[in-house]
Amino acid sequence: MLNAISVDIEDWFQVGAFETVIARDSWDTRESRVARNSEAVLALFAEADVRATFFILGWVAERHPSLIRRIAEAGHEIASHGYDHARVFTLDAKRFEQDLNKTRKILEDASGQKVTGYRAPSFSIDRRTPWAHPILAEQGYAYSSSVVPIAHDHYGWQGTPRFAWRPVKGSELIELPVTTAILGGRRVAAGGGGFFRVLPYGFSRWAIRQVNRAEGRPAVFYFHPWEVDPQQPRVGHAPLRSRFRHYTGLARMADKLRGLVQDFRWGRMDLVAHREAARAEDLYLPDPDLSAADIAA
Ligand SMILES: [Zn+2]
């Protein structure tokens, strides 16, 4: 079973958890650590002979074009994470389209690769953004990995499918959600991020095995370069919960990732999306006759 592994390339000061305390216009004055941390991630993948997908901010690619080239040359997929981490539900259709075009051009110029994958900042495609998937389809994206099918305080589109689905009628666009597991009859996030760092690795291993063996589907996993950087500057004035989520488990993260890449087979998102195409279910939202409750697992 080939699982998909992905890295969202953004710097420590660009994360959603700190957006209320770190002003967007101060980014250029902050210490940039994204290139060095991404190199550590590249080394980890090279050690394990893994090809992955890198969802990259246009803002980062503009400032570090040689990093983007090295990622592409190592055989990884270059994909879009939007320009400057603006959540999709804070944009409108027109601005979303502009954000996509601008970012794609930067990434394609830097890498020489065609960009066909997209991940919304902070998984911000949900019931508030009915125009988002149709625009991705129109622009020829092969897949999106932008929806988390659970309710969470910052994100989530409850009731959408746990595995690959086609959100736009007449289009092959696939939404490939980040992995969830069923625990005690409930959906729980099991595809990376804070959950992977905070909980023991055994939980993630159990969840991915469940998905692979019991459900016969690939896992979709993600993490960030700042998660392998315990020395990053501390944002002291952020809310306690944001700090807990951002800083817990940083020192153990690289070892956990080494275990993860050894215990399962991993590959690029575009490859897994292609393999999942035959099994993707059609679910055209928003459908006025279909409420999230009707389609909940
Ligand atoms: Zn992000």
Tab-separated table of C-alpha atoms and ligand atoms in Angstrom:
chain	number	residue	atom	x	y	z
A	1	MET	CA	0.000	0.000	0.000
A	2	LEU	CA	1.493	3.293	-1.096
A	3	ASN	CA	0.630	6.145	1.298
A	4	ALA	CA	1.015	9.837	0.524
A	5	ILE	CA	3.384	12.034	2.518
A	6	SER	CA	3.455	15.813	2.266
A	7	VAL	CA	5.215	18.820	3.748
A	8	ASP	CA	3.626	22.271	3.963
A	9	ILE	CA	6.494	24.688	3.336
A	10	GLU	CA	6.057	27.782	5.474
A	11	ASP	CA	8.196	29.523	8.091
A	12	TRP	CA	7.629	29.491	11.865
A	13	PHE	CA	6.100	32.993	11.805
A	14	GLN	CA	3.543	32.182	9.098
A	15	VAL	CA	1.482	29.531	10.869
A	16	GLY	CA	-2.215	29.975	11.485
A	17	ALA	CA	-1.736	29.605	15.245
A	18	PHE	CA	0.230	32.880	15.416
A	19	GLU	CA	-1.643	34.969	12.870
A	20	THR	CA	-3.286	37.119	15.551
A	21	VAL	CA	0.050	38.026	17.187
A	22	ILE	CA	2.498	38.206	14.264
A	23	ALA	CA	1.557	40.898	11.756
A	24	ARG	CA	1.746	39.929	8.106
A	25	ASP	CA	3.787	43.053	7.301
A	26	SER	CA	6.483	42.048	9.824
A	27	TRP	CA	7.318	38.776	8.044
A	28	ASP	CA	10.294	40.219	6.153
A	29	THR	CA	11.892	41.339	9.421
A	30	ARG	CA	11.740	37.853	11.027
A	31	GLU	CA	14.570	35.353	11.080
A	32	SER	CA	13.974	32.999	8.158
A	33	ARG	CA	14.552	29.355	9.068
A	34	VAL	CA	12.487	27.666	6.383
A	35	ALA	CA	15.351	26.881	3.974
A	36	ARG	CA	17.549	25.245	6.610
A	37	ASN	CA	14.628	23.284	8.086
A	38	SER	CA	13.477	22.157	4.645
A	39	GLU	CA	17.008	20.898	3.946
A	40	ALA	CA	16.745	18.758	7.101
A	41	VAL	CA	13.467	17.352	5.781
A	42	LEU	CA	15.075	16.640	2.387
A	43	ALA	CA	17.915	14.792	4.150
A	44	LEU	CA	15.424	12.701	6.118
A	45	PHE	CA	13.587	11.720	2.922
A	46	ALA	CA	16.876	10.986	1.109
A	47	GLU	CA	17.978	8.679	3.955
A	48	ALA	CA	14.755	6.684	3.613
A	49	ASP	CA	14.610	6.950	-0.202
A	50	VAL	CA	11.163	8.579	-0.061
A	51	ARG	CA	9.635	10.938	-2.655
A	52	ALA	CA	7.093	13.337	-1.193
A	53	THR	CA	4.913	16.293	-2.110
A	54	PHE	CA	5.885	19.787	-0.987
A	55	PHE	CA	2.997	22.263	-0.752
A	56	ILE	CA	4.863	25.563	-0.907
A	57	LEU	CA	3.847	29.145	-0.145
A	58	GLY	CA	4.472	31.497	-3.076
A	59	TRP	CA	5.884	33.990	-0.574
A	60	VAL	CA	8.578	31.481	0.462
A	61	ALA	CA	9.340	30.374	-3.108
A	62	GLU	CA	9.893	33.999	-4.184
A	63	ARG	CA	12.565	34.391	-1.526
A	64	HIS	CA	14.148	30.923	-1.821
A	65	PRO	CA	14.002	29.857	-5.489
A	66	SER	CA	17.109	27.672	-5.150
A	67	LEU	CA	15.427	25.665	-2.367
A	68	ILE	CA	12.464	25.014	-4.671
A	69	ARG	CA	14.813	23.864	-7.417
A	70	ARG	CA	16.603	21.458	-5.057
A	71	ILE	CA	13.301	19.974	-3.868
A	72	ALA	CA	12.241	19.391	-7.489
A	73	GLU	CA	15.643	17.969	-8.483
A	74	ALA	CA	15.419	15.421	-5.660
A	75	GLY	CA	12.332	13.951	-7.350
A	76	HIS	CA	9.673	15.459	-5.093
A	77	GLU	CA	6.420	16.999	-6.273
A	78	ILE	CA	6.125	20.794	-6.201
A	79	ALA	CA	2.583	21.830	-5.271
A	80	SER	CA	0.808	24.989	-4.150
A	81	HIS	CA	-0.019	26.117	-0.609
A	82	GLY	CA	-1.262	29.539	-1.755
A	83	TYR	CA	0.739	32.766	-1.763
A	84	ASP	CA	0.818	34.014	1.813
A	85	HIS	CA	-1.264	31.608	3.861
A	86	ALA	CA	-4.506	33.562	3.575
A	87	ARG	CA	-7.282	31.128	4.472
A	88	VAL	CA	-9.557	30.442	1.524
A	89	PHE	CA	-12.700	31.414	3.442
A	90	THR	CA	-11.248	34.907	3.999
A	91	LEU	CA	-11.007	35.411	0.200
A	92	ASP	CA	-13.671	35.575	-2.479
A	93	ALA	CA	-13.710	33.667	-5.772
A	94	LYS	CA	-11.800	36.355	-7.665
A	95	ARG	CA	-9.069	36.794	-5.076
A	96	PHE	CA	-8.752	33.005	-4.719
A	97	GLU	CA	-8.181	32.727	-8.447
A	98	GLN	CA	-5.550	35.486	-8.344
A	99	ASP	CA	-3.816	33.838	-5.394
A	100	LEU	CA	-3.681	30.507	-7.256
A	101	ASN	CA	-2.337	32.022	-10.484
A	102	LYS	CA	0.325	34.113	-8.802
A	103	THR	CA	1.580	31.185	-6.700
A	104	ARG	CA	1.568	28.695	-9.542
A	105	LYS	CA	3.669	30.965	-11.734
A	106	ILE	CA	6.266	31.487	-9.002
A	107	LEU	CA	6.480	27.740	-8.277
A	108	GLU	CA	6.625	26.674	-11.921
A	109	ASP	CA	9.283	29.290	-12.753
A	110	ALA	CA	11.441	28.217	-9.800
A	111	SER	CA	11.083	24.457	-10.278
A	112	GLY	CA	10.498	23.866	-13.981
A	113	GLN	CA	7.713	21.476	-12.883
A	114	LYS	CA	4.040	21.740	-13.701
A	115	VAL	CA	1.974	22.344	-10.565
A	116	THR	CA	-1.161	20.182	-10.362
A	117	GLY	CA	-1.721	19.859	-6.613
A	118	TYR	CA	-3.090	22.329	-4.085
A	119	ARG	CA	-3.494	22.440	-0.320
A	120	ALA	CA	-5.466	25.286	1.212
A	121	PRO	CA	-3.748	27.118	4.084
A	122	SER	CA	-5.044	25.672	7.374
A	123	PHE	CA	-7.367	23.315	5.417
A	124	SER	CA	-9.647	26.273	4.779
A	125	ILE	CA	-11.896	24.885	2.045
A	126	ASP	CA	-15.227	24.148	3.651
A	127	ARG	CA	-18.964	24.865	3.358
A	128	ARG	CA	-18.206	28.612	3.235
A	129	THR	CA	-16.251	28.301	-0.037
A	130	PRO	CA	-18.504	26.577	-2.609
A	131	TRP	CA	-16.569	28.284	-5.448
A	132	ALA	CA	-13.143	26.905	-4.419
A	133	HIS	CA	-13.235	23.400	-5.902
A	134	PRO	CA	-14.852	24.573	-9.174
A	135	ILE	CA	-12.049	27.142	-9.609
A	136	LEU	CA	-9.368	24.492	-8.950
A	137	ALA	CA	-11.085	22.264	-11.529
A	138	GLU	CA	-11.264	25.096	-14.064
A	139	GLN	CA	-7.554	25.797	-13.598
A	140	GLY	CA	-6.699	22.182	-14.358
A	141	TYR	CA	-5.551	21.024	-10.948
A	142	ALA	CA	-5.526	17.213	-10.637
A	143	TYR	CA	-6.149	17.164	-6.922
A	144	SER	CA	-6.699	19.212	-3.802
A	145	SER	CA	-5.891	18.121	-0.259
A	146	SER	CA	-7.663	20.935	1.520
A	147	VAL	CA	-10.564	19.477	3.461
A	148	VAL	CA	-10.444	17.826	6.868
A	149	PRO	CA	-13.619	15.777	7.280
A	150	ILE	CA	-14.032	16.436	10.995
A	151	ALA	CA	-15.145	19.294	13.210
A	152	HIS	CA	-12.186	21.126	14.745
A	153	ASP	CA	-12.019	24.578	16.289
A	154	HIS	CA	-9.896	26.012	13.457
A	155	TYR	CA	-10.948	23.942	10.452
A	156	GLY	CA	-13.017	21.066	9.215
A	157	TRP	CA	-15.943	20.219	6.961
A	158	GLN	CA	-17.818	17.661	8.941
A	159	GLY	CA	-19.531	14.873	7.058
A	160	THR	CA	-17.462	15.038	3.851
A	161	PRO	CA	-15.857	11.735	2.796
A	162	ARG	CA	-12.797	10.359	4.590
A	163	PHE	CA	-11.232	9.173	1.332
A	164	ALA	CA	-10.821	10.475	-2.218
A	165	TRP	CA	-13.895	12.201	-3.695
A	166	ARG	CA	-14.772	14.255	-6.756
A	167	PRO	CA	-16.348	17.549	-5.755
A	168	VAL	CA	-17.061	19.031	-9.213
A	169	LYS	CA	-19.436	17.597	-11.770
A	170	GLY	CA	-17.806	16.986	-15.140
A	171	SER	CA	-14.301	17.325	-13.725
A	172	GLU	CA	-11.703	14.737	-12.739
A	173	LEU	CA	-10.529	16.938	-9.836
A	174	ILE	CA	-10.025	14.809	-6.745
A	175	GLU	CA	-10.171	15.961	-3.152
A	176	LEU	CA	-7.755	13.797	-1.176
A	177	PRO	CA	-8.449	14.443	2.504
A	178	VAL	CA	-5.842	14.138	5.232
A	179	THR	CA	-6.221	10.848	7.113
A	180	THR	CA	-8.757	10.308	9.853
A	181	ALA	CA	-9.295	7.132	11.838
A	182	ILE	CA	-12.427	5.809	13.512
A	183	LEU	CA	-11.963	5.506	17.249
A	184	GLY	CA	-14.892	4.556	19.462
A	185	GLY	CA	-17.276	5.307	16.581
A	186	ARG	CA	-15.896	8.808	16.064
A	187	ARG	CA	-13.643	10.320	13.441
A	188	VAL	CA	-10.294	11.454	14.812
A	189	ALA	CA	-7.505	13.300	13.011
A	190	ALA	CA	-4.621	10.920	12.352
A	191	GLY	CA	-2.778	12.458	9.412
A	192	GLY	CA	-0.128	14.547	11.097
A	193	GLY	CA	0.156	18.086	12.394
A	194	GLY	CA	-0.115	18.707	16.117
A	195	PHE	CA	-1.752	15.339	16.756
A	196	PHE	CA	1.324	13.501	15.520
A	197	ARG	CA	3.646	15.516	17.750
A	198	VAL	CA	1.509	15.574	20.886
A	199	LEU	CA	0.315	11.929	20.938
A	200	PRO	CA	2.663	8.931	21.186
A	201	TYR	CA	3.852	7.634	17.797
A	202	GLY	CA	2.046	4.342	18.540
A	203	PHE	CA	-1.292	6.068	17.973
A	204	SER	CA	-0.377	7.204	14.457
A	205	ARG	CA	1.075	3.790	13.630
A	206	TRP	CA	-2.135	2.103	14.797
A	207	ALA	CA	-4.313	4.545	12.837
A	208	ILE	CA	-2.377	4.192	9.572
A	209	ARG	CA	-2.397	0.389	9.883
A	210	GLN	CA	-6.163	0.481	10.426
A	211	VAL	CA	-6.661	2.599	7.331
A	212	ASN	CA	-4.300	0.444	5.219
A	213	ARG	CA	-5.320	-3.001	6.389
A	214	ALA	CA	-8.894	-2.826	7.645
A	215	GLU	CA	-10.106	-0.216	5.138
A	216	GLY	CA	-7.707	-0.962	2.292
A	217	ARG	CA	-7.013	2.728	1.595
A	218	PRO	CA	-3.865	4.862	1.544
A	219	ALA	CA	-3.066	7.259	4.376
A	220	VAL	CA	-2.423	10.942	3.647
A	221	PHE	CA	0.063	12.475	6.047
A	222	TYR	CA	1.441	16.017	6.455
A	223	PHE	CA	3.917	17.973	8.556
A	224	HIS	CA	5.856	21.267	8.456
A	225	PRO	CA	9.573	22.140	8.365
A	226	TRP	CA	9.287	24.201	11.584
A	227	GLU	CA	8.223	21.010	13.394
A	228	VAL	CA	11.767	19.623	13.151
A	229	ASP	CA	13.280	22.842	14.560
A	230	PRO	CA	13.317	22.871	18.395
A	231	GLN	CA	15.585	25.985	18.353
A	232	GLN	CA	13.077	28.255	16.600
A	233	PRO	CA	12.324	31.644	18.218
A	234	ARG	CA	9.570	31.486	20.828
A	235	VAL	CA	6.458	33.635	20.418
A	236	GLY	CA	5.822	34.433	24.065
A	237	HIS	CA	2.724	36.586	23.714
A	238	ALA	CA	0.633	34.047	21.786
A	239	PRO	CA	-2.345	32.375	23.485
A	240	LEU	CA	-1.378	29.429	25.683
A	241	ARG	CA	-3.270	26.955	23.508
A	242	SER	CA	-1.479	28.134	20.364
A	243	ARG	CA	1.871	27.795	22.102
A	244	PHE	CA	1.027	24.313	23.365
A	245	ARG	CA	0.053	23.207	19.865
A	246	HIS	CA	3.070	24.747	18.230
A	247	TYR	CA	5.872	23.788	20.649
A	248	THR	CA	4.929	20.415	22.164
A	249	GLY	CA	7.075	17.522	20.948
A	250	LEU	CA	9.408	19.454	18.620
A	251	ALA	CA	12.523	17.753	20.015
A	252	ARG	CA	11.177	14.259	19.337
A	253	MET	CA	9.635	15.030	15.960
A	254	ALA	CA	12.561	14.091	13.693
A	255	ASP	CA	12.903	10.656	15.359
A	256	LYS	CA	9.168	10.062	15.119
A	257	LEU	CA	9.268	10.902	11.410
A	258	ARG	CA	12.174	8.483	10.890
A	259	GLY	CA	10.047	5.741	12.473
A	260	LEU	CA	7.067	6.692	10.327
A	261	VAL	CA	8.921	6.649	7.008
A	262	GLN	CA	10.443	3.255	7.877
A	263	ASP	CA	7.219	1.598	9.057
A	264	PHE	CA	5.143	2.327	5.937
A	265	ARG	CA	5.575	2.864	2.168
A	266	TRP	CA	5.324	6.523	1.189
A	267	GLY	CA	5.113	8.429	-2.062
A	268	ARG	CA	3.969	11.624	-3.750
A	269	MET	CA	0.417	12.919	-3.508
A	270	ASP	CA	-0.005	13.099	-7.306
A	271	LEU	CA	0.756	9.385	-7.605
A	272	VAL	CA	-1.638	8.421	-4.799
A	273	ALA	CA	-4.347	10.725	-6.200
A	274	HIS	CA	-3.951	9.029	-9.582
A	275	ARG	CA	-4.271	5.564	-7.994
A	276	GLU	CA	-7.309	6.632	-5.999
A	277	ALA	CA	-9.107	8.086	-9.041
A	278	ALA	CA	-10.893	4.831	-9.863
A	279	ARG	CA	-12.292	4.600	-6.344
A	280	ALA	CA	-13.130	8.250	-5.739
A	281	GLU	CA	-16.784	8.838	-5.016
A	282	ASP	CA	-18.728	11.641	-6.706
A	283	LEU	CA	-20.094	14.138	-4.261
A	284	TYR	CA	-21.071	17.471	-5.714
A	285	LEU	CA	-21.335	20.057	-2.974
A	286	PRO	CA	-23.006	22.234	-2.149
A	287	ASP	CA	-26.089	20.310	-3.053
A	288	PRO	CA	-29.183	21.957	-1.595
A	289	ASP	CA	-30.804	18.559	-1.066
A	290	LEU	CA	-27.828	17.118	0.750
A	291	SER	CA	-26.910	18.255	4.229
A	292	ALA	CA	-23.686	17.187	5.928
A	293	ALA	CA	-25.762	15.074	8.320
A	294	ASP	CA	-27.076	12.978	5.389
A	295	ILE	CA	-23.625	11.994	4.294
A	296	ALA	CA	-21.954	11.552	7.693
A	297	ALA	CA	-20.263	8.198	8.118
B	1	ZN	ZN	0.152	25.960	6.142
